[in-house]
Amino acid sequence: MKDILLVAGREFRQIVSMRSFWLTLLLLPAALALGPIIAQYLEDDEPTRIAIVDRAGGGGGQAIEDRIALEQGRAALADLSRHVARYDLQSANPQAPWAMGERWFTGDDVARFEAEGGMDAAMARLKQAKPPATPEYEPPAADYAIVPLPPALSEAPETSFADRAQAYLEDTDDDTGPELIAEIGSGWPQQPVVRIISGDRPRGSFVTMVQDVLTRDLRSRAMTAAGMNADAADAVQDAAPAIAIVTPAPGGGATETMLVRSIVPLALSYVLLMALLLSGSWMLQSSIEERTNKLIESLLACIRPEDLMYGKLVGTVAVGLAMIVFWVVCAAIAIFAAQGVVSQFVGPALEPLASPGIVLAIVYFFVAGYILVSMLFLAIGSLANSMSEAQGYLMPVMLGIMLPVFFTLQAVISGNDGFVVQLFTWVPLWAPFTVLARLGTGIETWQIVGTGIVLALFLVAEFVLLGRLFRASLLSQGQKAGFAELIERMKRKA
Amino acid sequence: MRQGGHHVPPFESCALNRGAKPCYRAGHMSGGNMDILKVTHLTKRFGDVRAVHDLSFAVQPGRIFGFLGGNGAGKTTTLRMVLDIIRPTEGQIEIAGCAPDKRDSAAIGFLPEERGLYDNMTAIDAIVYFGRLKGMDRHDARAHGMELLDRFDLADRAKTKLSAMSKGMAQKVQLATALVNRPRLLLLDEPFSGLDPVNQGLLEREILNAAADGAAVLFSTHVMQHAERLCDTLLLLKKGEKRFEGTLAEARAMLPARIEAVAHDRIAALPGIRAAEAQDERGEVGPGGDGPWRRYMLELEPGVDAGDVLEACTAQGVPLRRFQERQASLHEVFVQLVGDAEIEK
């Protein structure tokens, strides 16, 4: 054990003495620190200015404006209720819609909210009720603002309107004029054509909203034309099933599913991949240095090859974990410094991690994943005589890890829990990444235990076989090993 | 046997009671002439290649043992087996009576043929690192490391990174890593290769010092001059097999004795002379001479020595101007035993 720690200590010091280590270590916190500042400059907080031209005068234009107001009211109400729940401010007005927890807000909720004074009245109440340490609430910026049509376009005939509007949007640099114009033709509803004229690609949500509102208008007209009275037509339009959403309580309250409603495991999956790529390349460099500097024989005269291997592994894993601890500390400092802004998002993400079982699962799969891939790097280091030769071995291994992992992470983020994700959960090479990612969206407990056992067995086999390969390859300097030779080396016991 | 006053630690208490064979390592090696290293019928095969075959020898404390042979003779393979870097196919190795084990590294010093250290380490850090790998505590390793650097005129470069040192300096540091633990068994694989004459001299002194301090020294070489100057015992290997083991005198005795003489022709007919070769002034075969005097290189019959020939000259009244016995050099013995081709390698 003493020899392992000696080798690990030297390995750790060597990596830490590299400039590339410090550059990498500081790069992420620097990016995290500069990111919000840069984003602030890049972010467009201004609402998209919209002008609506309703040539038919049948109420379609007004319906679109009402719908925009409703959606913005709903979004503001949801954001406000999230803030109230986060800081336990329900006592400010327990009967208000925003004090009743996060949920789907109906049109009635929004109407009531507006009737009770809207955002200004709610904020005034919150200001009185909030403890001094609670940050001020900042309402979200509106997505859209309705503006009048500029005089240059208001007189334009319908036939040439689209061209003139297009020219106006391209040529005019007016901060108050419309950026997008929706025109309902005079032939509505017989000719149900709506033109959306925009300098840029219009937001999908806006197009969907316009389509939804005007479809409802067309259907109402069609139903009344068919003899149905207006109230009955509205009732048909409003008919929809009630959907009750039941989810496990945060913190893994479910018995069948281990679900951490948190971005943390998924983020750790990415961090694991990133830290492995970095520390793996350092370990490769160090192994190849020992070979090219002809150090191996001197070392093996003092210690067992296994101790050298374990020492290098422990040293590199320690470097990787130290980097992660440093990044986590930086993140914690940033959260503490930013208080309200960042902690509003990070706090809830950390809360579910309080369960020991979840912490254990995260730590196990993280460390096991680190060791599993580091062993591969170590074996490659023992095979290669130079960095360029190492690249030849490294490329297929890296592709074999990264491509499936990226695919899995994307699939998990988009809620895909299909066959491939299930399969990757059970393949040891990808299991640590997949399980970490799935912990954030839902994975059954039996799967975690099962794949954990498979991973442990695979690690034992990896240690035995790659340990033999490492030992047999150490003194084979200058000899290129084909696939058959690699297998032969893995079979050699000593 | 050389014995010195310098403190040499005994082998560690036998972590080696691991086989049926009794180990006698615990403190028994400090003063006796028991074999520190004993190799018995050692064979190593790599697939179809036989690197070492049925090799046996032993090294005692205070002795310098020369391991001679061309490249590919099996020297390095044998040393690696002694160091437990690779395992024998057949045969036994005993270090202080026990099978090789990494726990013995505290008592073994090793200088490999291919040398190198961590470039970004300082000289003293490299020595301390290897000292600690051999079981020394940091303080002791540093103290003795500084002592060695001082002896090698490198004390002022102790904190210089190896990448900033000349090759010669780095080689001295490497030697210090082999000696830092005051080894009882010092294994040197082609130690003189790549060294400049000054460092060769330094290394020779260190080998003699180590032996004088009671260490058993085994070094491999294919440079006969070093072996002639240093070794108490020589072992010649060819293609993994032992061709000779013995002292330098015994090695020389393997070739017939020769006498360089300036005498009359009658000397060639004396009893005990196997062959007489007339030479010119430059030592080449030819009719050189000054009147009746001729220069001869006489090769004697086995069992006949120079004294017998001199006695015969006196008895038979053969006049002599010069009579000088010439011993065979180790190089000549080597050529005789393993052939020119092995030296060329």
PDB file of C-alpha atoms in Angstrom, chain A residues 2-3 6-7 10 13-14 17 286 289-290 293-295 297-305 308 312 471 475 477 494, chain B residues 76 80 83-87 102 105 110 112-121 129-130 132-136 174 189:
ATOM      1  CA  LYS A   2       2.875   2.329   0.840  1.00  0.00           C
ATOM      2  CA  ASP A   3       4.336   1.845  -2.631  1.00  0.00           C
ATOM      3  CA  LEU A   6       4.235   6.788  -3.159  1.00  0.00           C
ATOM      4  CA  VAL A   7       3.590   6.276  -6.869  1.00  0.00           C
ATOM      5  CA  ARG A  10       4.442  11.360  -7.478  1.00  0.00           C
ATOM      6  CA  ARG A  13       2.553  16.082  -8.122  1.00  0.00           C
ATOM      7  CA  GLN A  14       3.710  15.595 -11.697  1.00  0.00           C
ATOM      8  CA  SER A  17       3.082  20.726 -11.902  1.00  0.00           C
ATOM      9  CA  SER A 286       3.097  10.109 -17.807  1.00  0.00           C
ATOM     10  CA  GLU A 289       7.328   9.331 -20.417  1.00  0.00           C
ATOM     11  CA  GLU A 290       8.246   6.373 -18.220  1.00  0.00           C
ATOM     12  CA  ASN A 293      12.771   7.761 -20.551  1.00  0.00           C
ATOM     13  CA  LYS A 294      13.537   4.093 -19.894  1.00  0.00           C
ATOM     14  CA  LEU A 295      12.418   4.335 -16.319  1.00  0.00           C
ATOM     15  CA  GLU A 297      13.063  -1.223 -15.367  1.00  0.00           C
ATOM     16  CA  SER A 298      14.333   0.931 -12.485  1.00  0.00           C
ATOM     17  CA  LEU A 299      10.816   1.180 -11.095  1.00  0.00           C
ATOM     18  CA  LEU A 300      10.058  -2.503 -11.482  1.00  0.00           C
ATOM     19  CA  ALA A 301      13.243  -3.356  -9.613  1.00  0.00           C
ATOM     20  CA  CYS A 302      11.653  -1.646  -6.587  1.00  0.00           C
ATOM     21  CA  ILE A 303       7.936  -2.279  -6.834  1.00  0.00           C
ATOM     22  CA  ARG A 304       5.497  -4.740  -8.305  1.00  0.00           C
ATOM     23  CA  PRO A 305       3.926  -3.838 -11.667  1.00  0.00           C
ATOM     24  CA  LEU A 308       2.860   0.811 -10.208  1.00  0.00           C
ATOM     25  CA  LYS A 312      -0.794   5.614 -11.266  1.00  0.00           C
ATOM     26  CA  ARG A 471       2.582  -5.996 -16.752  1.00  0.00           C
ATOM     27  CA  LEU A 475       9.098  -4.244 -20.769  1.00  0.00           C
ATOM     28  CA  GLN A 477       9.433  -1.409 -25.554  1.00  0.00           C
ATOM     29  CA  ALA A 494       3.098 -13.373 -14.625  1.00  0.00           C
TER      30      ALA A 494
ATOM     31  CA  THR B  76      19.717  -8.871 -18.796  1.00  0.00           C
ATOM     32  CA  ARG B  80      15.412  -9.324 -14.529  1.00  0.00           C
ATOM     33  CA  LEU B  83      14.883  -8.737  -9.608  1.00  0.00           C
ATOM     34  CA  ASP B  84      11.555 -10.583  -9.918  1.00  0.00           C
ATOM     35  CA  ILE B  85      10.609  -8.458 -12.913  1.00  0.00           C
ATOM     36  CA  ILE B  86      10.079 -11.626 -14.911  1.00  0.00           C
ATOM     37  CA  ARG B  87       9.667 -15.163 -13.652  1.00  0.00           C
ATOM     38  CA  LYS B 102       9.818  -7.080  -4.107  1.00  0.00           C
ATOM     39  CA  SER B 105      14.205  -4.177  -2.773  1.00  0.00           C
ATOM     40  CA  PHE B 110      19.981  -1.875  -9.481  1.00  0.00           C
ATOM     41  CA  PRO B 112      19.660  -0.810 -15.615  1.00  0.00           C
ATOM     42  CA  GLU B 113      21.367  -0.792 -18.976  1.00  0.00           C
ATOM     43  CA  GLU B 114      18.793   1.609 -20.373  1.00  0.00           C
ATOM     44  CA  ARG B 115      18.822   4.546 -18.026  1.00  0.00           C
ATOM     45  CA  GLY B 116      16.459   7.387 -17.401  1.00  0.00           C
ATOM     46  CA  LEU B 117      14.688   9.320 -14.679  1.00  0.00           C
ATOM     47  CA  TYR B 118      11.742  11.667 -14.450  1.00  0.00           C
ATOM     48  CA  ASP B 119      12.870  14.796 -16.260  1.00  0.00           C
ATOM     49  CA  ASN B 120      10.854  17.211 -14.203  1.00  0.00           C
ATOM     50  CA  MET B 121      12.176  15.949 -10.865  1.00  0.00           C
ATOM     51  CA  TYR B 129      11.775   8.852  -4.438  1.00  0.00           C
ATOM     52  CA  PHE B 130      13.712   5.701  -5.289  1.00  0.00           C
ATOM     53  CA  ARG B 132      11.445   5.555  -0.439  1.00  0.00           C
ATOM     54  CA  LEU B 133      10.327   2.974  -2.996  1.00  0.00           C
ATOM     55  CA  LYS B 134      13.035   0.794  -1.467  1.00  0.00           C
ATOM     56  CA  GLY B 135      11.568   1.252   1.989  1.00  0.00           C
ATOM     57  CA  MET B 136      13.719   4.075   3.361  1.00  0.00           C
ATOM     58  CA  GLN B 174      20.922   7.439 -11.571  1.00  0.00           C
ATOM     59  CA  ASP B 189      23.504  -4.109 -16.116  1.00  0.00           C
TER      60      ASP B 189
END
